[in-house]
XYZ file of C-alpha atoms in Angstrom:
740
model
C 2.039 11.933 15.521
C 3.420 14.420 18.049
C 5.703 15.940 15.397
C 2.779 16.263 12.990
C 0.579 17.818 15.665
C 3.237 20.464 16.303
C 3.092 21.520 12.640
C -0.687 21.939 12.524
C -2.042 25.471 12.898
C -3.551 26.216 16.322
C -6.529 27.617 14.398
C -7.629 24.065 13.671
C -9.306 22.269 16.571
C -8.725 18.507 16.562
C -11.014 15.973 18.185
C -9.148 13.899 20.754
C -10.124 11.204 23.217
C -10.350 11.973 26.924
C -7.669 10.339 29.035
C -10.260 8.424 31.076
C -12.272 7.089 28.122
C -13.424 3.534 29.045
C -13.032 0.600 26.671
C -15.834 -0.117 24.242
C -17.665 -3.397 24.826
C -16.872 -6.109 22.221
C -20.335 -6.135 20.654
C -20.387 -2.382 20.072
C -16.834 -2.532 18.769
C -17.712 -5.151 16.149
C -20.889 -3.360 15.102
C -19.049 -0.061 14.526
C -16.058 -1.781 12.897
C -18.275 -3.552 10.402
C -20.175 -0.332 9.794
C -16.890 1.354 8.842
C -16.239 -1.459 6.399
C -19.690 -1.186 4.864
C -19.302 2.590 4.482
C -16.187 2.150 2.350
C -18.056 -0.408 0.239
C -21.020 1.927 -0.196
C -18.731 4.836 -1.072
C -17.030 2.704 -3.718
C -20.323 1.575 -5.238
C -21.562 5.167 -5.272
C -18.464 6.250 -7.167
C -18.868 3.420 -9.669
C -22.571 4.082 -10.279
C -22.023 7.783 -10.949
C -18.806 7.543 -12.979
C -18.806 7.328 -16.746
C -15.224 6.071 -17.034
C -14.698 2.389 -17.762
C -11.472 2.529 -15.733
C -13.822 2.924 -12.771
C -17.012 1.210 -13.853
C -15.408 -1.818 -15.506
C -11.899 -2.267 -14.091
C -12.409 -0.998 -10.500
C -9.353 1.265 -10.733
C -10.376 3.250 -7.654
C -10.267 3.082 -3.889
C -11.760 4.527 -0.732
C -10.339 5.309 2.712
C -11.653 6.450 6.081
C -8.938 8.100 8.185
C -8.707 9.515 11.693
C -8.116 13.200 12.428
C -4.391 12.857 11.634
C -4.923 10.970 8.382
C -4.058 7.479 9.648
C -6.050 4.993 7.589
C -8.684 3.271 9.703
C -10.486 1.392 6.929
C -9.663 1.038 3.243
C -11.562 -0.431 0.322
C -10.808 -3.641 -1.542
C -10.340 -2.031 -4.934
C -6.878 -0.860 -6.107
C -4.952 -1.033 -2.833
C -2.009 0.874 -4.280
C -4.127 3.999 -4.508
C -4.734 4.181 -0.758
C -1.043 3.761 0.068
C -0.510 7.510 -0.281
C -3.798 8.840 1.070
C -2.421 9.378 4.563
C 0.614 11.157 3.091
C -1.677 13.650 1.352
C -3.626 14.323 4.559
C -0.410 14.840 6.517
C 0.539 17.422 3.889
C -2.860 19.132 4.016
C -2.685 19.398 7.808
C 0.775 20.952 7.663
C 0.342 23.260 4.653
C -3.364 24.117 4.502
C -4.487 24.279 8.148
C -3.335 27.899 8.504
C -4.031 29.245 5.020
C -6.570 28.912 3.531
C -7.648 26.750 6.454
C -9.569 23.498 6.766
C -13.309 23.910 7.273
C -16.474 21.877 7.404
C -17.755 21.107 3.907
C -14.310 21.418 2.256
C -12.815 18.905 -0.170
C -9.239 18.945 -1.411
C -8.158 17.715 -4.842
C -4.671 16.240 -5.203
C -2.893 14.411 -8.001
C 0.683 15.177 -6.974
C 2.542 11.856 -6.507
C 5.246 13.522 -4.395
C 2.606 14.764 -1.965
C 0.187 11.843 -2.064
C -3.417 11.239 -2.939
C -2.445 9.119 -5.946
C 0.553 7.364 -7.438
C 0.686 9.307 -10.709
C -1.076 12.351 -12.072
C -4.027 10.409 -13.483
C -4.778 9.124 -9.974
C -6.741 12.084 -8.681
C -7.999 12.072 -5.101
C -10.729 14.110 -3.456
C -10.149 14.253 0.284
C -12.789 15.549 2.706
C -12.509 16.505 6.395
C -15.344 15.566 8.764
C -16.093 17.894 11.681
C -18.025 17.160 14.842
C -19.045 20.004 17.147
C -16.433 22.292 15.604
C -13.537 19.846 15.840
C -11.828 17.934 13.019
C -12.916 14.364 13.673
C -11.893 12.311 10.622
C -11.366 12.262 6.859
C -12.833 10.400 3.913
C -11.202 10.078 0.521
C -12.141 8.808 -2.916
C -9.474 8.326 -5.577
C -9.682 6.961 -9.101
C -7.814 6.911 -12.384
C -8.950 9.765 -14.639
C -8.566 8.948 -18.301
C -6.800 12.176 -19.315
C -5.642 15.074 -17.125
C -3.537 16.952 -19.656
C 0.074 16.790 -20.730
C 1.744 16.375 -24.091
C 0.227 13.005 -25.011
C -3.275 11.469 -24.958
C -3.776 9.659 -21.678
C -1.401 12.113 -19.943
C 1.728 9.956 -19.821
C 4.641 10.735 -22.118
C 6.921 7.829 -23.024
C 9.544 10.303 -24.225
C 9.472 12.320 -21.013
C 12.722 13.020 -19.223
C 11.055 15.151 -16.562
C 7.571 15.899 -15.283
C 7.140 19.075 -17.314
C 5.950 17.282 -20.460
C 3.539 15.175 -18.441
C 0.285 16.237 -16.802
C 0.741 18.992 -14.220
C 0.892 17.532 -10.683
C -1.489 19.457 -8.434
C -0.805 19.549 -4.687
C -3.929 19.626 -2.495
C -6.238 22.478 -3.453
C -9.731 23.179 -2.136
C -12.074 22.344 -5.001
C -15.100 22.381 -2.652
C -15.579 25.090 0.002
C -18.316 24.897 2.599
C -20.172 22.358 0.490
C -19.991 24.449 -2.706
C -17.927 23.502 -5.751
C -15.409 26.238 -6.544
C -16.176 26.829 -10.224
C -12.853 28.526 -10.991
C -10.790 25.661 -9.568
C -13.085 23.030 -11.070
C -13.039 24.552 -14.555
C -9.287 25.133 -14.566
C -8.707 21.439 -13.816
C -11.140 20.336 -16.537
C -9.491 22.669 -19.039
C -6.354 20.512 -19.024
C -8.131 17.402 -20.280
C -8.814 16.181 -23.800
C -11.947 14.524 -22.393
C -13.316 17.092 -19.920
C -16.785 15.543 -19.876
C -15.319 12.260 -18.560
C -13.184 14.037 -15.982
C -16.064 16.216 -14.803
C -18.311 13.216 -14.244
C -15.584 11.371 -12.346
C -14.871 14.366 -10.100
C -18.559 14.803 -9.345
C -18.749 11.076 -8.608
C -15.908 11.439 -6.112
C -17.649 14.393 -4.500
C -20.821 12.318 -4.196
C -18.882 9.400 -2.753
C -17.354 11.617 -0.052
C -20.721 13.180 0.731
C -22.214 9.724 1.157
C -19.369 8.707 3.469
C -19.767 11.843 5.554
C -23.495 11.286 5.950
C -23.004 7.703 7.054
C -20.242 8.595 9.519
C -22.324 11.442 10.916
C -25.201 8.993 11.481
C -22.753 6.738 13.308
C -21.609 9.637 15.513
C -25.179 10.622 16.287
C -26.046 7.083 17.349
C -22.970 6.111 19.366
C -21.271 9.391 20.253
C -17.960 10.829 19.108
C -15.795 9.346 21.848
C -17.117 5.822 21.295
C -16.650 5.973 17.520
C -13.176 7.486 17.816
C -12.212 4.838 20.390
C -13.238 2.144 17.936
C -11.262 3.817 15.142
C -8.088 3.891 17.222
C -8.672 0.339 18.457
C -9.155 -0.922 14.889
C -5.673 0.257 14.000
C -4.201 -1.063 17.242
C -5.844 -4.465 16.764
C -4.590 -4.743 13.178
C -1.085 -3.866 14.343
C -1.248 -6.375 17.207
C -2.448 -9.210 14.990
C 0.213 -8.611 12.359
C 2.962 -8.323 14.981
C 1.829 -11.612 16.529
C 2.011 -13.216 13.101
C 5.511 -11.876 12.529
C 6.689 -13.180 15.902
C 5.688 -16.693 14.817
C 8.026 -16.511 11.789
C 11.724 -17.337 12.282
C 13.925 -14.254 12.035
C 15.926 -13.882 8.867
C 16.807 -11.897 5.781
C 15.687 -12.431 2.182
C 16.750 -10.556 -0.957
C 15.394 -10.137 -4.453
C 16.627 -8.312 -7.536
C 14.669 -7.359 -10.623
C 15.356 -5.260 -13.705
C 13.154 -2.781 -15.494
C 13.611 -2.840 -19.242
C 13.959 0.334 -21.293
C 13.464 3.561 -19.332
C 12.037 5.313 -22.373
C 11.732 5.261 -26.128
C 15.122 4.391 -27.632
C 16.657 3.105 -24.397
C 17.838 -0.519 -24.507
C 19.243 -0.832 -21.001
C 18.235 -2.724 -17.868
C 17.591 -0.790 -14.644
C 18.161 -2.630 -11.388
C 15.662 -2.726 -8.532
C 16.905 -4.426 -5.355
C 15.318 -5.140 -1.982
C 16.350 -6.949 1.176
C 13.650 -7.857 3.682
C 14.854 -8.316 7.244
C 12.427 -9.685 9.815
C 13.365 -9.387 13.463
C 10.922 -10.293 16.197
C 7.673 -8.457 15.292
C 9.017 -5.943 12.783
C 10.095 -5.872 9.132
C 12.512 -3.614 7.286
C 12.469 -3.296 3.501
C 15.850 -2.001 2.355
C 16.032 -0.864 -1.274
C 19.702 0.118 -1.163
C 21.400 -0.781 -4.435
C 18.531 0.277 -6.680
C 19.607 2.162 -9.809
C 19.287 5.961 -10.191
C 16.115 7.471 -11.651
C 16.004 7.320 -15.422
C 13.693 8.261 -18.251
C 9.966 7.815 -17.617
C 9.864 4.611 -15.537
C 10.257 6.306 -12.139
C 7.928 6.531 -9.182
C 8.382 8.736 -6.120
C 8.343 7.491 -2.529
C 4.558 7.067 -2.606
C 4.865 4.461 -5.364
C 7.575 2.523 -3.543
C 5.501 2.557 -0.351
C 2.518 1.391 -2.384
C 4.573 -1.490 -3.774
C 5.297 -2.647 -0.225
C 1.717 -2.252 0.956
C 0.242 -3.941 -2.141
C 2.199 -7.061 -1.142
C 1.830 -6.922 2.640
C -1.963 -6.518 2.648
C -2.950 -9.671 0.713
C 0.004 -11.923 1.572
C 0.565 -11.172 5.255
C -2.709 -9.574 6.314
C -5.323 -11.123 4.063
C -7.352 -12.304 7.056
C -6.699 -9.203 9.184
C -9.027 -6.184 8.856
C -7.296 -3.656 6.623
C -6.796 -0.832 9.073
C -3.722 0.214 7.139
C -2.720 2.872 9.670
C -1.974 0.086 12.155
C -0.488 -2.376 9.681
C 2.049 0.169 8.398
C 3.504 0.510 11.901
C 4.885 -3.010 11.486
C 7.488 -2.140 8.860
C 10.101 0.450 7.967
C 11.476 1.397 4.564
C 15.134 2.186 3.887
C 15.800 3.901 0.575
C 18.100 6.253 -1.267
C 16.589 9.349 -2.856
C 16.979 9.809 -6.580
C 16.434 6.135 -7.453
C 13.898 4.657 -9.859
C 11.472 3.886 -7.041
C 12.193 6.956 -4.920
C 12.560 9.573 -7.624
C 13.029 13.217 -6.729
C 11.284 16.155 -8.387
C 11.162 16.858 -11.319
C 11.577 13.269 -12.537
C 9.071 11.884 -15.034
C 6.632 9.821 -12.959
C 3.496 9.646 -15.112
C 3.931 5.910 -15.635
C 5.285 5.298 -12.127
C 2.597 3.037 -10.621
C 2.589 0.679 -13.590
C 6.350 0.508 -14.012
C 8.500 0.751 -10.907
C 5.582 0.744 -8.475
C 4.414 -2.696 -9.587
C 7.996 -3.893 -10.025
C 8.504 -2.990 -6.361
C 5.426 -5.040 -5.504
C 6.915 -8.013 -7.334
C 10.292 -8.055 -5.555
C 8.613 -7.485 -2.194
C 6.161 -10.311 -2.923
C 9.032 -12.671 -3.669
C 10.791 -11.899 -0.389
C 7.534 -12.224 1.577
C 6.844 -15.570 -0.079
C 10.275 -16.876 0.864
C 9.891 -15.546 4.406
C 6.484 -17.181 4.866
C 7.848 -20.457 3.468
C 9.986 -20.821 6.592
C 6.903 -20.990 8.828
C 5.060 -24.303 9.172
C 1.964 -22.567 10.506
C 1.794 -19.996 7.688
C 2.406 -22.332 4.756
C -1.101 -21.662 3.452
C -0.218 -17.971 3.029
C 2.761 -18.657 0.744
C 2.173 -17.538 -2.825
C 4.546 -17.077 -5.729
C 4.482 -13.775 -7.599
C 1.405 -12.983 -9.647
C 1.257 -11.331 -13.060
C 3.863 -8.578 -13.183
C 3.877 -4.950 -14.277
C 0.657 -4.030 -16.022
C 0.810 -4.129 -19.828
C -0.442 -0.637 -20.617
C -1.798 -0.067 -24.115
C -3.382 3.347 -24.656
C -5.346 3.895 -27.858
C -6.500 7.365 -28.886
C -8.371 8.546 -31.946
C -11.820 9.459 -33.197
C -14.877 7.402 -32.303
C -17.930 6.489 -34.348
C -19.532 9.866 -33.700
C -16.416 11.775 -34.700
C -15.575 12.726 -31.107
C -12.115 12.428 -29.500
C -11.568 9.093 -27.771
C -8.834 7.941 -25.364
C -8.882 4.538 -23.678
C -6.554 2.250 -21.798
C -7.016 -1.415 -22.636
C -7.936 -3.154 -19.396
C -7.922 -6.688 -20.779
C -4.323 -7.189 -19.510
C -5.910 -7.242 -16.053
C -6.466 -10.956 -16.806
C -2.981 -12.120 -15.835
C -2.266 -15.296 -13.882
C -1.912 -15.662 -10.114
C 1.123 -17.239 -8.505
C 1.168 -20.881 -7.409
C 1.108 -22.026 -3.788
C 2.813 -24.948 -2.016
C -0.374 -26.990 -2.383
C -2.163 -25.782 -5.537
C -1.741 -24.198 -8.959
C -2.110 -20.462 -9.389
C -5.541 -19.331 -10.562
C -5.737 -18.696 -14.294
C -6.534 -15.125 -15.449
C -7.111 -14.139 -11.814
C -5.850 -10.569 -12.163
C -3.314 -8.443 -10.357
C -2.395 -8.906 -6.702
C -2.852 -5.211 -5.967
C -6.504 -5.036 -7.089
C -8.516 -7.622 -5.113
C -11.706 -6.497 -6.879
C -10.079 -5.805 -10.244
C -11.794 -6.889 -13.438
C -10.947 -7.457 -17.069
C -13.884 -5.633 -18.656
C -16.315 -7.379 -20.961
C -15.154 -7.241 -24.555
C -18.486 -5.726 -25.547
C -18.085 -2.880 -23.058
C -14.640 -2.052 -24.413
C -15.931 -2.109 -27.978
C -18.710 0.221 -26.890
C -16.188 2.573 -25.286
C -13.811 2.825 -28.235
C -13.476 2.409 -32.008
C -12.132 -1.115 -32.156
C -13.245 -4.718 -32.594
C -11.843 -7.676 -30.682
C -10.890 -10.758 -32.670
C -10.271 -12.915 -29.604
C -9.560 -13.030 -25.895
C -8.312 -16.366 -24.622
C -5.987 -18.044 -22.148
C -2.544 -18.666 -23.612
C -0.820 -22.049 -23.437
C 2.459 -22.160 -21.442
C 1.930 -18.649 -20.026
C 1.913 -19.966 -16.431
C 5.308 -20.562 -14.832
C 6.303 -24.244 -14.694
C 6.604 -25.825 -11.264
C 5.511 -28.630 -9.009
C 2.479 -26.377 -8.884
C 1.979 -24.331 -12.026
C 1.513 -20.573 -12.170
C -1.779 -19.221 -13.480
C -2.211 -18.627 -17.204
C -2.682 -15.170 -18.687
C -5.176 -14.187 -21.383
C -4.225 -12.642 -24.701
C -6.379 -10.304 -26.763
C -6.244 -9.231 -30.372
C -8.114 -6.212 -31.766
C -8.386 -4.055 -34.874
C -9.483 -0.438 -35.423
C -13.183 -0.453 -36.274
C -15.759 2.135 -37.320
C -13.282 4.994 -37.184
C -12.236 7.187 -40.111
C -8.603 7.622 -39.135
C -5.668 5.674 -37.630
C -5.309 5.369 -33.861
C -2.434 6.704 -31.784
C -1.019 3.836 -29.750
C 1.208 4.071 -26.678
C 2.676 0.831 -25.291
C 4.443 0.572 -21.949
C 5.240 -2.592 -20.042
C 7.983 -4.405 -18.203
C 8.562 -8.161 -18.202
C 9.059 -8.699 -21.941
C 12.799 -9.289 -22.283
C 12.763 -11.276 -19.058
C 9.963 -12.855 -17.069
C 9.656 -10.389 -14.231
C 8.073 -12.570 -11.549
C 10.289 -15.292 -10.090
C 8.980 -18.629 -8.923
C 9.504 -20.038 -5.450
C 11.325 -23.182 -4.305
C 12.811 -23.987 -7.718
C 9.896 -23.131 -9.994
C 10.142 -21.213 -13.239
C 9.218 -17.539 -13.496
C 5.837 -16.601 -14.921
C 5.616 -16.409 -18.698
C 6.866 -13.102 -20.148
C 4.605 -10.501 -21.712
C 4.300 -9.911 -25.433
C 2.807 -7.171 -27.603
C 2.728 -7.436 -31.384
C 1.460 -5.107 -34.107
C 0.535 -6.917 -37.309
C 0.930 -4.405 -40.112
C -1.356 -4.905 -43.098
C -3.349 -7.710 -41.511
C -5.591 -9.710 -43.815
C -8.664 -9.371 -41.591
C -11.073 -7.667 -44.064
C -10.566 -10.414 -46.622
C -11.057 -13.106 -43.991
C -14.274 -11.451 -42.806
C -15.481 -11.263 -46.401
C -14.843 -14.992 -46.712
C -16.771 -15.683 -43.511
C -13.675 -16.533 -41.451
C -12.581 -15.130 -38.074
C -8.804 -15.337 -37.476
C -7.706 -17.218 -34.374
C -3.902 -16.860 -34.440
C -1.175 -14.403 -35.357
C -0.128 -16.623 -38.262
C -3.599 -16.424 -39.788
C -3.567 -12.621 -39.757
C -1.028 -12.431 -42.552
C 0.775 -9.116 -42.952
C 4.009 -8.326 -41.117
C 4.322 -8.945 -37.368
C 6.298 -6.318 -35.427
C 7.372 -7.150 -31.894
C 6.544 -4.092 -29.778
C 9.392 -2.885 -27.528
C 8.766 -2.036 -23.890
C 8.098 1.629 -24.724
C 6.601 2.640 -28.054
C 4.430 5.388 -29.492
C 3.106 4.668 -32.987
C 0.154 4.889 -35.344
C -2.177 1.928 -35.596
C -3.411 1.995 -39.172
C -6.900 0.901 -40.141
C -5.495 -2.316 -41.651
C -3.350 -3.209 -38.626
C -4.070 -5.572 -35.723
C -2.836 -5.306 -32.117
C -1.976 -8.389 -30.038
C -1.597 -7.997 -26.242
C -0.459 -10.740 -23.846
C 0.293 -9.930 -20.182
C 2.626 -12.008 -18.052
C 1.570 -15.184 -16.309
C 1.857 -16.203 -12.672
C 5.032 -17.800 -11.291
C 5.201 -21.433 -10.217
C 6.105 -23.163 -6.954
C 8.555 -26.072 -6.647
C 10.734 -28.013 -9.093
C 8.756 -28.906 -12.262
C 10.225 -32.446 -12.162
C 8.303 -32.976 -8.907
C 4.916 -32.275 -10.495
C 2.513 -35.222 -10.519
C 2.594 -36.739 -14.030
C -1.202 -36.999 -14.059
C -1.434 -33.223 -13.530
C 0.879 -32.622 -16.492
C -1.207 -34.959 -18.661
C -4.353 -33.090 -17.683
C -2.730 -29.707 -18.450
C -1.626 -30.916 -21.883
C -5.093 -32.287 -22.616
C -6.714 -29.001 -21.557
C -4.341 -26.786 -23.556
C -2.663 -25.243 -20.516
C 0.758 -26.766 -21.204
C 2.190 -27.740 -24.586
C 3.199 -31.325 -25.212
C 6.809 -30.232 -25.776
C 6.939 -28.426 -22.419
C 5.352 -31.446 -20.786
C 8.345 -33.521 -21.884
C 11.219 -31.001 -21.930
C 10.413 -29.125 -18.703
C 8.244 -31.504 -16.663
C 9.868 -34.713 -17.945
C 6.516 -36.408 -18.549
C 6.106 -38.750 -21.520
C 2.595 -39.214 -22.879
C 1.179 -41.814 -25.211
C -0.677 -40.867 -28.383
C -3.916 -41.091 -26.436
C -2.571 -38.686 -23.793
C -1.953 -41.280 -21.078
C 1.163 -41.115 -18.898
C 3.949 -43.476 -19.928
C 5.225 -44.283 -16.431
C 8.501 -45.942 -17.451
C 9.229 -43.337 -20.126
C 8.560 -40.567 -17.617
C 10.858 -42.136 -15.011
C 13.675 -42.468 -17.538
C 13.203 -38.965 -18.967
C 13.208 -37.352 -15.539
C 16.334 -39.291 -14.609
C 18.041 -38.100 -17.798
C 17.024 -34.472 -17.165
C 18.406 -34.628 -13.620
C 21.693 -36.012 -14.909
C 21.920 -33.200 -17.470
C 21.394 -30.651 -14.722
C 24.497 -31.579 -12.760
C 26.548 -33.356 -15.402
C 26.563 -36.693 -13.599
C 24.456 -39.353 -11.930
C 22.189 -37.859 -9.255
C 21.222 -39.443 -5.986
C 17.747 -40.788 -5.663
C 15.102 -38.786 -3.851
C 12.336 -39.997 -1.615
C 9.643 -38.719 0.687
C 12.133 -37.434 3.246
C 10.731 -34.690 5.475
C 12.422 -32.462 8.071
C 13.535 -34.535 11.031
C 14.274 -33.619 14.609
C 16.461 -30.529 14.811
C 15.706 -29.566 11.213
C 13.630 -26.537 10.208
C 12.225 -26.142 6.707
C 13.334 -23.145 4.636
C 11.082 -24.173 1.754
C 10.005 -27.505 0.294
C 13.572 -28.279 -0.837
C 15.860 -26.962 1.894
C 16.108 -27.360 5.656
C 18.215 -25.673 8.307
C 20.156 -28.072 10.526
C 22.089 -27.303 13.696
C 25.805 -27.657 12.935
C 28.933 -27.856 15.070
C 29.559 -24.111 14.941
C 26.643 -22.649 12.969
C 23.447 -23.915 11.321
C 23.833 -25.619 7.939
C 21.489 -25.504 4.954
C 20.734 -29.011 3.667
C 18.716 -30.511 0.825
C 15.793 -32.236 2.454
C 15.335 -34.601 -0.506
C 18.754 -36.281 -0.380
C 20.544 -34.883 2.687
C 23.252 -33.021 0.725
C 24.786 -30.144 2.712
C 24.634 -26.908 0.716
C 26.422 -24.428 2.969
C 26.413 -22.464 6.245
C 23.291 -20.493 7.048
C 23.675 -16.822 6.173
C 26.440 -17.440 3.621
C 26.216 -17.168 -0.144
C 25.043 -20.696 -0.946
C 26.399 -20.454 -4.480
C 29.519 -22.342 -3.389
C 27.455 -25.411 -2.546
C 25.120 -25.664 -5.544
C 25.456 -26.499 -9.205
C 24.624 -23.594 -11.518
C 23.590 -23.795 -15.145
C 22.657 -21.057 -17.643
C 20.190 -21.749 -20.450
C 19.647 -19.600 -23.501
C 16.489 -17.591 -24.135
C 13.899 -17.745 -25.528
C 14.249 -21.537 -25.943
C 14.551 -22.155 -22.173
C 11.127 -20.661 -21.333
C 8.043 -22.438 -22.725
C 5.831 -20.080 -24.684
C 8.435 -17.299 -24.923
C 7.989 -15.927 -28.445
C 10.422 -13.007 -28.691
C 14.126 -12.886 -27.925
C 15.582 -10.613 -25.219
C 17.605 -8.985 -27.998
C 14.346 -7.593 -29.383
C 14.215 -5.361 -26.295
C 17.602 -4.850 -24.615
C 21.281 -5.049 -25.488
C 22.416 -7.139 -22.521
C 22.502 -10.908 -22.889
C 19.948 -12.590 -20.620
C 19.840 -16.228 -19.504
C 17.684 -18.527 -17.414
C 19.947 -19.291 -14.465
C 19.119 -22.419 -12.511
C 20.559 -23.541 -9.171
C 20.552 -27.292 -8.436
C 21.297 -29.495 -5.486
C 24.588 -31.209 -6.477
C 23.357 -34.423 -4.882
C 19.895 -35.146 -6.272
C 19.753 -32.372 -8.940
C 16.576 -30.865 -7.546
C 16.100 -27.343 -8.885
C 16.378 -25.011 -5.900
C 15.880 -21.705 -7.693
C 15.482 -20.344 -11.226
C 15.589 -16.738 -12.428
C 16.284 -14.716 -15.549
C 19.380 -12.549 -15.090
C 22.069 -10.834 -17.175
C 24.558 -13.466 -18.324
C 27.513 -11.498 -16.921
C 25.962 -11.062 -13.482
C 27.924 -12.942 -10.827
C 25.852 -15.951 -9.674
C 24.608 -15.686 -6.124
C 22.044 -17.557 -4.029
C 20.434 -14.563 -2.362
C-alpha cells in the first residue's frame, strides 16, 4: 500500500488510524463485522428491487463490496463473486488517476466497465463506485456492479463472436464521474445510455446502482456516528487481518506440494476449429499459494480475458472451496496467494484484444483448472476432507436471443436457464443436481414464466438430463436442459451461441472419476411443434420435434426462424472416485430415478440389474472383475478395505505417500502396488488406456469432430496391480500422457 499511497495526489486527505489506537473489544468487533455483512446484503436487495433487468432480478448477476480507503475489500456480497474480484483494481486506478484531476469528492460516483482497469470482467459488467468521506477525509468505498443487458457494440448483447479486437465490441470506459456532489451528470449519463439498444433497461440499472451505493453510504455513516471513525476503521482492518490469519492457518495444516491442471478452450471465434491450452500449476508452501499459468496459449479471437478475469477465476475457486467458512474479507484472503502469468495469453490478454466474452470463456475456464488443483490439494489433508469438491458445471453456456417482442419493441435477452448445471461430487456424497455455478453462491435459474414474460419465446421443457453428471464412486450433479421456440413475435430472432466444454467435458473428476457431462446446443430447423400443438401434444424430446437437428458449434451467430426450436444443455458436475467403487445399490437407485441410464450402469459402473431393477450381486461381481481385467489387459489383484497405515499419508482415496529408502514413494492404497517416486511423472508406473469419443462418455451426443479438428480421447490411468482408475480426462490423442 505504500507504493499506492505515493501515487495518490496530496490534495486528497485519507483517513488513517492513530498509532496508539487500542484494540476493539470482541463484542463490539462482532457487532460491527456483522453490520458490514448486513449492509452488503441490504445493498444487494436494494439493487435487485429497483432493477428491471432479469439478469439482476432473476439470476443475481450482480455483487456488492465495501472497501477501505485504499480499495482493499473488507466485505463482499454472496452474489456473483467474480464481479468483485476486480473492484479493488478499479479503486486503485481511481486513486492514482483521478485523485488529482478531476479529484475525488464527497458525493461522487465513478462508472467503470473497462476490464483492463477493473470494476467488471467484461464491458457489460458495469460498476458504480462511490467514495465515503468522514470529516473531510476519504474513509472508505462502496461499489455496486451488475451485468447490463446491452452497452453498445456491433452486435445485440454487446459481445461480438467475430471480434478480433475490442473495437467491434462495446467501448470499455475507464472510471468516469457519473455523479458529482450527489448530482447525476446528465451529459455523462446520457452519453452512456446512447450506446445501448435498450437504454431504458440500462438507465434503470444505473439508477438502481446509484440507489444501492446511497443506501450503503447512509448505513455506514450511521455506523460511524454510533461507534466513531477509529473504531469502525479498526474493525475493517481487523476483518481483513483475521480472514488472512484464518486462511494461512488452514494452509499450514495442508502438506506442501504442487498440483497441475491443463484445459483447452474450443474455437476462439466463428470459423476457428482449434483448441487453445490453459495451464496452471498450484504450489503450496507453508501458508502461501502460488498459481502459475505459464504455458497458457497466446490470446486468440474473442475468448480472451485480461488479468482481472484470470484473478477472478482464482478468487471464484478460493472463496468457496478454501474459505467457505471464513468471512469473505477478500482484501485479506488475497494476501495468501500470488499469481504468475505471461502477458498476451488467453487469460491475461493485452489491449486491444477482444474480451467481451472473457468472463464466460477463459475466466470460468480458469476457475475450473484452479478448482481442480485446489481439490487435489485439499484431498491430501485428513482434516479438510469435507472441503474437497470436484469441479462444478463448467463455462457458462451463453445463448443470446434478440428480436422484436409482443409489443413490437426491440428485445435482447441472455438465457439464464444454463445456470442450472450440476455441482461436483465430494469424497462422501454425490454432487447436487442443478445446483448452479460455483462462482455465484446465490445464483438462480429464473422461472420459465419470468423468461417467457421477458422475451418472445415459449419453453417446451426444462428438465434434468440423464447421464449428465460425471460417473464416479460419488456421482457429479446432473444438469438441466431446456428447449424453446420463438413465440408471439413477427420476425425471426438473432441468436448468438458461445460456450466451452462441448467437444470435451471441461471439468475433470477427482480420484479416478469421470469428467462432468459435456454441454450441447442444438437448433432444430423446421420443427413440427405447431402441428403437435394443434393435435394437443407437447413434445418431450428432440426426436419428437421432427425437422432437421443442427449441432451448434462453440461459437455461432445465426437466425432462429419462427418454425425452429432451440435446445440448450449445460455441462454437468464432475465425479469423485473410481465408478467401479460405487455402491451397487446407489447405481440401482440412480437408474430407477432416471439419473443414470441402464447401459451406463452396466458399462461404466459394472452393476447388473434384474428386470425389476434389483442388483444382481453375482453378475455385478463378475462384470466388475471383467471390466478391471480389460483396463490393464490381465488379471488384477483383489482389493479390500485397506487404509493408510503407519508412515503412510493419503494423497487421495486411491493413493498414499510412503517413506522410501531415498525418497517418498507413491503407492496404491487398495492393493499396495508402488506407482513411482513422489514428485516424478507417475506415468511410468501406471497403465494408460485411450477410449474413443463420444462412446466413452455416457450421455455424450455429439462427436468432438463436430467442433474441432484435433482428435480427442478419454484417457484413463489405472493402477497396474488392482486396475483401480486413478485419473480420467479428455485430452488430444497426440498429447504425451503424463500424470500431472
